[in-house]
Amino acid sequence: MNTHNRFDGYANDYTIGRPQYSDELIDHILEKSNLSGDFTIADIGSGTGKFSSQLLARGCEVYAVEPNDDMRNTAESELSSYKNFHSIKGDAENTTLADHSVDLITTAQAFHWFEVGKFRSECKRIVKENGKISLIWNVRDMASPLNQELYEIYKKYCPRFIGFNGGIIKDDPRIKEFFVNGYEYISCMNPLTLDKEKFIKRSLSGSYSIKEGDRCYDEYIASIVEVFNRYCKQGYVTIPNSSVAYTGIY
């Protein structure tokens, strides 16, 4: 699926509004992958480097693969101080990485954009024997009235909105299709506490979000602000959320 231009102009909103992932989840993935000594991770669809940055902070060698120039340039600007950071212009179906060159493949908030069969083939090509692949998302708790209200706002104003995370659901058929040998699922609480600016940017960072100049943009922002004001406590709103991962081996 060619989505290289889909995220043009989103990098700033991503940087400000997109959350990091549960530290507990990341530590679990690394521990279960049995990685020790020198090892390499390919973070596919790495965007502005949100997930890559957490891997780099743990001393991992990370090849951040991202096709969108705007997003990739932002990651390079923010992560260039890490000597183990390597920025790669490539996509999920053609990473440009060498055969059997990485110990672990991660993709955070991106798998739902990929062509499953082609991505699986690329993973098999670049991962070492017994290497693992982990599909990761931040997932909103839809039992929360706050998330239900935001869902209705996006559904009303954003023509491209088909659901959070590209419509991916727990144990989605696309995930089962990808992991032909089964997978482990883990979920860790990761509530998002945001001030007003980040709360708005979190909405604007969605690939489905309309932008300034689009029809009904002012009404869209006003609706988001109205939700923030009603749920706000001492200048912040907490969005119920979990970080989840599906991890399997090839």
CSV table of C-alpha atoms in Angstrom, one decimal:
chain,number,residue,atom,x,y,z
A,1,MET,CA,0.0,0.0,0.0
A,2,ASN,CA,1.6,3.3,-1.1
A,3,THR,CA,1.0,5.8,1.7
A,4,HIS,CA,4.3,7.6,1.3
A,5,ASN,CA,2.6,11.0,0.8
A,6,ARG,CA,-0.3,10.4,3.2
A,7,PHE,CA,1.6,11.9,6.1
A,8,ASP,CA,3.0,15.0,4.4
A,9,GLY,CA,2.6,17.9,6.8
A,10,TYR,CA,1.9,15.7,9.9
A,11,ALA,CA,5.4,15.6,11.4
A,12,ASN,CA,5.0,18.6,13.7
A,13,ASP,CA,1.7,17.3,15.1
A,14,TYR,CA,3.2,13.9,15.5
A,15,THR,CA,6.1,15.2,17.4
A,16,ILE,CA,4.0,17.2,19.9
A,17,GLY,CA,0.8,15.1,20.1
A,18,ARG,CA,1.8,11.5,19.7
A,19,PRO,CA,2.5,9.6,22.9
A,20,GLN,CA,5.3,7.2,23.7
A,21,TYR,CA,4.7,3.6,24.5
A,22,SER,CA,4.7,1.7,27.8
A,23,ASP,CA,8.2,1.1,29.2
A,24,GLU,CA,7.0,-2.2,30.6
A,25,LEU,CA,5.8,-3.3,27.2
A,26,ILE,CA,9.2,-2.5,25.5
A,27,ASP,CA,11.2,-4.2,28.3
A,28,HIS,CA,9.0,-7.3,27.9
A,29,ILE,CA,9.5,-7.4,24.1
A,30,LEU,CA,13.3,-7.1,24.5
A,31,GLU,CA,13.4,-9.7,27.3
A,32,LYS,CA,11.3,-12.2,25.4
A,33,SER,CA,13.4,-11.8,22.3
A,34,ASN,CA,16.4,-13.1,24.2
A,35,LEU,CA,18.6,-10.3,22.9
A,36,SER,CA,22.1,-9.8,24.4
A,37,GLY,CA,25.3,-8.2,23.4
A,38,ASP,CA,25.4,-6.6,20.0
A,39,PHE,CA,22.0,-6.8,18.3
A,40,THR,CA,20.1,-4.8,15.7
A,41,ILE,CA,16.5,-3.8,15.5
A,42,ALA,CA,14.7,-2.7,12.3
A,43,ASP,CA,11.9,-0.3,13.3
A,44,ILE,CA,9.6,-0.3,10.2
A,45,GLY,CA,7.4,2.7,9.5
A,46,SER,CA,9.3,4.6,12.2
A,47,GLY,CA,7.7,8.0,11.4
A,48,THR,CA,9.2,10.7,13.5
A,49,GLY,CA,11.0,8.2,15.7
A,50,LYS,CA,8.7,7.9,18.7
A,51,PHE,CA,9.2,4.2,19.2
A,52,SER,CA,12.8,4.2,17.9
A,53,SER,CA,13.8,6.8,20.5
A,54,GLN,CA,12.7,4.5,23.4
A,55,LEU,CA,14.7,1.6,21.9
A,56,LEU,CA,17.7,3.9,21.4
A,57,ALA,CA,17.5,5.1,25.0
A,58,ARG,CA,18.0,1.4,26.0
A,59,GLY,CA,21.2,1.2,24.0
A,60,CYS,CA,19.7,-0.7,21.0
A,61,GLU,CA,21.1,-0.4,17.5
A,62,VAL,CA,18.1,0.8,15.5
A,63,TYR,CA,17.6,1.0,11.8
A,64,ALA,CA,14.6,3.3,11.5
A,65,VAL,CA,12.9,2.7,8.1
A,66,GLU,CA,10.5,5.4,6.9
A,67,PRO,CA,9.3,6.3,3.4
A,68,ASN,CA,7.9,9.7,4.1
A,69,ASP,CA,10.5,12.4,3.8
A,70,ASP,CA,8.8,14.9,6.2
A,71,MET,CA,8.6,12.3,9.0
A,72,ARG,CA,12.0,10.8,8.4
A,73,ASN,CA,13.7,14.2,8.4
A,74,THR,CA,12.1,15.0,11.7
A,75,ALA,CA,13.4,11.8,13.2
A,76,GLU,CA,16.9,12.5,11.9
A,77,SER,CA,16.8,16.0,13.5
A,78,GLU,CA,15.7,14.6,16.8
A,79,LEU,CA,17.7,11.4,17.1
A,80,SER,CA,21.0,12.2,15.3
A,81,SER,CA,22.7,12.4,18.7
A,82,TYR,CA,22.4,8.6,19.1
A,83,LYS,CA,25.4,6.9,17.6
A,84,ASN,CA,23.3,3.7,17.2
A,85,PHE,CA,20.6,5.4,15.1
A,86,HIS,CA,20.5,4.7,11.4
A,87,SER,CA,17.9,6.5,9.2
A,88,ILE,CA,16.8,4.5,6.2
A,89,LYS,CA,14.6,5.6,3.3
A,90,GLY,CA,12.5,2.5,2.6
A,91,ASP,CA,9.1,1.0,3.2
A,92,ALA,CA,7.6,-2.1,4.7
A,93,GLU,CA,7.7,-4.0,1.5
A,94,ASN,CA,11.2,-2.9,0.5
A,95,THR,CA,13.3,-1.8,3.5
A,96,THR,CA,16.6,-1.9,1.5
A,97,LEU,CA,18.2,-3.7,4.5
A,98,ALA,CA,20.5,-6.6,3.8
A,99,ASP,CA,19.3,-10.3,4.0
A,100,HIS,CA,19.2,-11.7,7.5
A,101,SER,CA,20.7,-8.6,9.0
A,102,VAL,CA,18.5,-7.8,12.0
A,103,ASP,CA,17.7,-9.6,15.2
A,104,LEU,CA,14.3,-8.1,15.9
A,105,ILE,CA,11.7,-6.2,13.7
A,106,THR,CA,9.3,-3.8,15.3
A,107,THR,CA,6.6,-1.7,13.8
A,108,ALA,CA,4.7,0.8,16.0
A,109,GLN,CA,1.3,2.3,14.9
A,110,ALA,CA,2.0,1.3,11.3
A,111,PHE,CA,1.2,-2.3,10.4
A,112,HIS,CA,-2.3,-1.4,9.4
A,113,TRP,CA,-0.8,0.5,6.4
A,114,PHE,CA,1.2,-2.4,5.1
A,115,GLU,CA,0.4,-5.0,2.5
A,116,VAL,CA,0.5,-8.1,4.8
A,117,GLY,CA,1.9,-10.7,2.4
A,118,LYS,CA,4.6,-8.4,1.0
A,119,PHE,CA,5.6,-7.3,4.5
A,120,ARG,CA,5.8,-10.8,5.7
A,121,SER,CA,8.1,-11.7,2.8
A,122,GLU,CA,10.3,-8.7,3.6
A,123,CYS,CA,10.5,-9.7,7.3
A,124,LYS,CA,11.5,-13.2,6.4
A,125,ARG,CA,14.2,-11.8,4.2
A,126,ILE,CA,15.8,-9.4,6.6
A,127,VAL,CA,15.4,-11.1,10.0
A,128,LYS,CA,18.0,-13.5,11.3
A,129,GLU,CA,17.1,-17.2,12.1
A,130,ASN,CA,14.7,-17.4,15.0
A,131,GLY,CA,14.4,-13.6,14.9
A,132,LYS,CA,11.1,-12.1,16.1
A,133,ILE,CA,8.7,-9.5,14.8
A,134,SER,CA,6.6,-7.4,17.1
A,135,LEU,CA,3.5,-5.4,16.0
A,136,ILE,CA,2.8,-2.5,18.4
A,137,TRP,CA,0.0,0.0,19.0
A,138,ASN,CA,-1.2,2.5,21.5
A,139,VAL,CA,-4.9,1.5,21.9
A,140,ARG,CA,-7.6,3.7,23.4
A,141,ASP,CA,-9.9,2.2,26.0
A,142,MET,CA,-13.3,2.4,24.2
A,143,ALA,CA,-15.2,1.9,27.5
A,144,SER,CA,-14.1,5.5,28.3
A,145,PRO,CA,-16.8,8.2,27.6
A,146,LEU,CA,-14.0,10.5,26.6
A,147,ASN,CA,-12.8,8.2,23.9
A,148,GLN,CA,-16.3,7.6,22.8
A,149,GLU,CA,-16.9,11.3,22.3
A,150,LEU,CA,-13.7,11.8,20.4
A,151,TYR,CA,-14.6,8.8,18.2
A,152,GLU,CA,-17.9,10.5,17.3
A,153,ILE,CA,-16.2,13.8,16.5
A,154,TYR,CA,-13.7,12.1,14.1
A,155,LYS,CA,-16.5,10.2,12.5
A,156,LYS,CA,-18.5,13.4,12.0
A,157,TYR,CA,-15.7,15.7,10.7
A,158,CYS,CA,-13.1,13.4,9.2
A,159,PRO,CA,-14.1,11.6,6.0
A,160,ARG,CA,-11.1,9.2,6.1
A,161,PHE,CA,-11.8,8.0,9.7
A,162,ILE,CA,-12.6,4.3,9.8
A,163,GLY,CA,-11.7,3.7,13.4
A,164,PHE,CA,-8.7,4.1,15.6
A,165,ASN,CA,-5.5,2.4,14.4
A,166,GLY,CA,-6.8,2.1,10.9
A,167,GLY,CA,-9.7,-0.1,12.1
A,168,ILE,CA,-7.4,-2.7,13.6
A,169,ILE,CA,-9.1,-4.7,16.4
A,170,LYS,CA,-7.8,-7.1,18.9
A,171,ASP,CA,-6.6,-10.3,17.2
A,172,ASP,CA,-7.4,-8.8,13.9
A,173,PRO,CA,-7.6,-11.1,10.9
A,174,ARG,CA,-4.7,-9.2,9.3
A,175,ILE,CA,-2.6,-10.0,12.4
A,176,LYS,CA,-3.5,-13.7,12.2
A,177,GLU,CA,-2.7,-13.7,8.5
A,178,PHE,CA,0.7,-12.3,9.2
A,179,PHE,CA,1.7,-14.6,12.0
A,180,VAL,CA,1.2,-17.9,10.4
A,181,ASN,CA,3.0,-19.7,13.3
A,182,GLY,CA,1.0,-17.9,16.1
A,183,TYR,CA,1.9,-15.0,18.3
A,184,GLU,CA,2.1,-13.8,21.9
A,185,TYR,CA,-0.2,-10.9,22.9
A,186,ILE,CA,0.7,-8.4,25.7
A,187,SER,CA,-1.2,-5.3,26.9
A,188,CYS,CA,0.2,-2.7,29.4
A,189,MET,CA,-1.6,0.3,30.8
A,190,ASN,CA,-0.3,3.5,29.3
A,191,PRO,CA,-2.7,6.4,30.1
A,192,LEU,CA,-2.0,9.6,28.2
A,193,THR,CA,-2.0,12.8,30.3
A,194,LEU,CA,-2.1,15.8,27.9
A,195,ASP,CA,-2.3,19.6,28.2
A,196,LYS,CA,-4.6,21.5,25.9
A,197,GLU,CA,-2.0,21.9,23.1
A,198,LYS,CA,-1.0,18.3,23.1
A,199,PHE,CA,-4.6,17.2,23.3
A,200,ILE,CA,-5.5,19.1,20.2
A,201,LYS,CA,-2.3,17.9,18.4
A,202,ARG,CA,-3.1,14.3,19.3
A,203,SER,CA,-6.2,14.6,17.2
A,204,LEU,CA,-4.5,16.5,14.4
A,205,SER,CA,-1.8,13.8,14.2
A,206,GLY,CA,-4.2,11.2,13.1
A,207,SER,CA,-3.8,10.3,9.4
A,208,TYR,CA,-7.5,10.7,9.1
A,209,SER,CA,-7.6,14.2,10.6
A,210,ILE,CA,-8.7,17.2,8.5
A,211,LYS,CA,-6.3,20.1,8.4
A,212,GLU,CA,-6.5,23.9,8.6
A,213,GLY,CA,-8.3,25.1,5.5
A,214,ASP,CA,-10.4,22.0,5.1
A,215,ARG,CA,-14.2,22.2,5.3
A,216,CYS,CA,-15.6,22.5,8.9
A,217,TYR,CA,-12.0,22.7,10.4
A,218,ASP,CA,-13.0,25.4,12.9
A,219,GLU,CA,-16.0,23.4,14.1
A,220,TYR,CA,-13.8,20.3,14.4
A,221,ILE,CA,-11.3,22.1,16.6
A,222,ALA,CA,-14.0,23.7,18.6
A,223,SER,CA,-15.6,20.3,19.3
A,224,ILE,CA,-12.2,18.9,20.4
A,225,VAL,CA,-11.6,21.9,22.7
A,226,GLU,CA,-15.1,21.6,24.2
A,227,VAL,CA,-14.3,17.9,25.1
A,228,PHE,CA,-11.0,19.0,26.7
A,229,ASN,CA,-12.6,21.7,28.7
A,230,ARG,CA,-15.2,19.3,30.1
A,231,TYR,CA,-12.8,16.6,31.1
A,232,CYS,CA,-9.9,18.9,32.1
A,233,LYS,CA,-8.5,18.8,35.7
A,234,GLN,CA,-5.9,21.4,36.6
A,235,GLY,CA,-5.0,22.0,33.0
A,236,TYR,CA,-4.7,18.3,31.9
A,237,VAL,CA,-6.9,15.6,30.5
A,238,THR,CA,-6.0,11.9,30.9
A,239,ILE,CA,-7.0,9.6,28.0
A,240,PRO,CA,-7.4,6.0,29.0
A,241,ASN,CA,-5.0,4.0,26.8
A,242,SER,CA,-2.9,0.8,26.7
A,243,SER,CA,0.2,-0.2,24.8
A,244,VAL,CA,-0.2,-3.6,23.1
A,245,ALA,CA,2.1,-5.9,21.2
A,246,TYR,CA,1.7,-9.0,19.1
A,247,THR,CA,5.1,-10.9,18.9
A,248,GLY,CA,5.9,-13.9,16.8
A,249,ILE,CA,8.9,-15.8,15.4
A,250,TYR,CA,10.0,-16.8,11.9
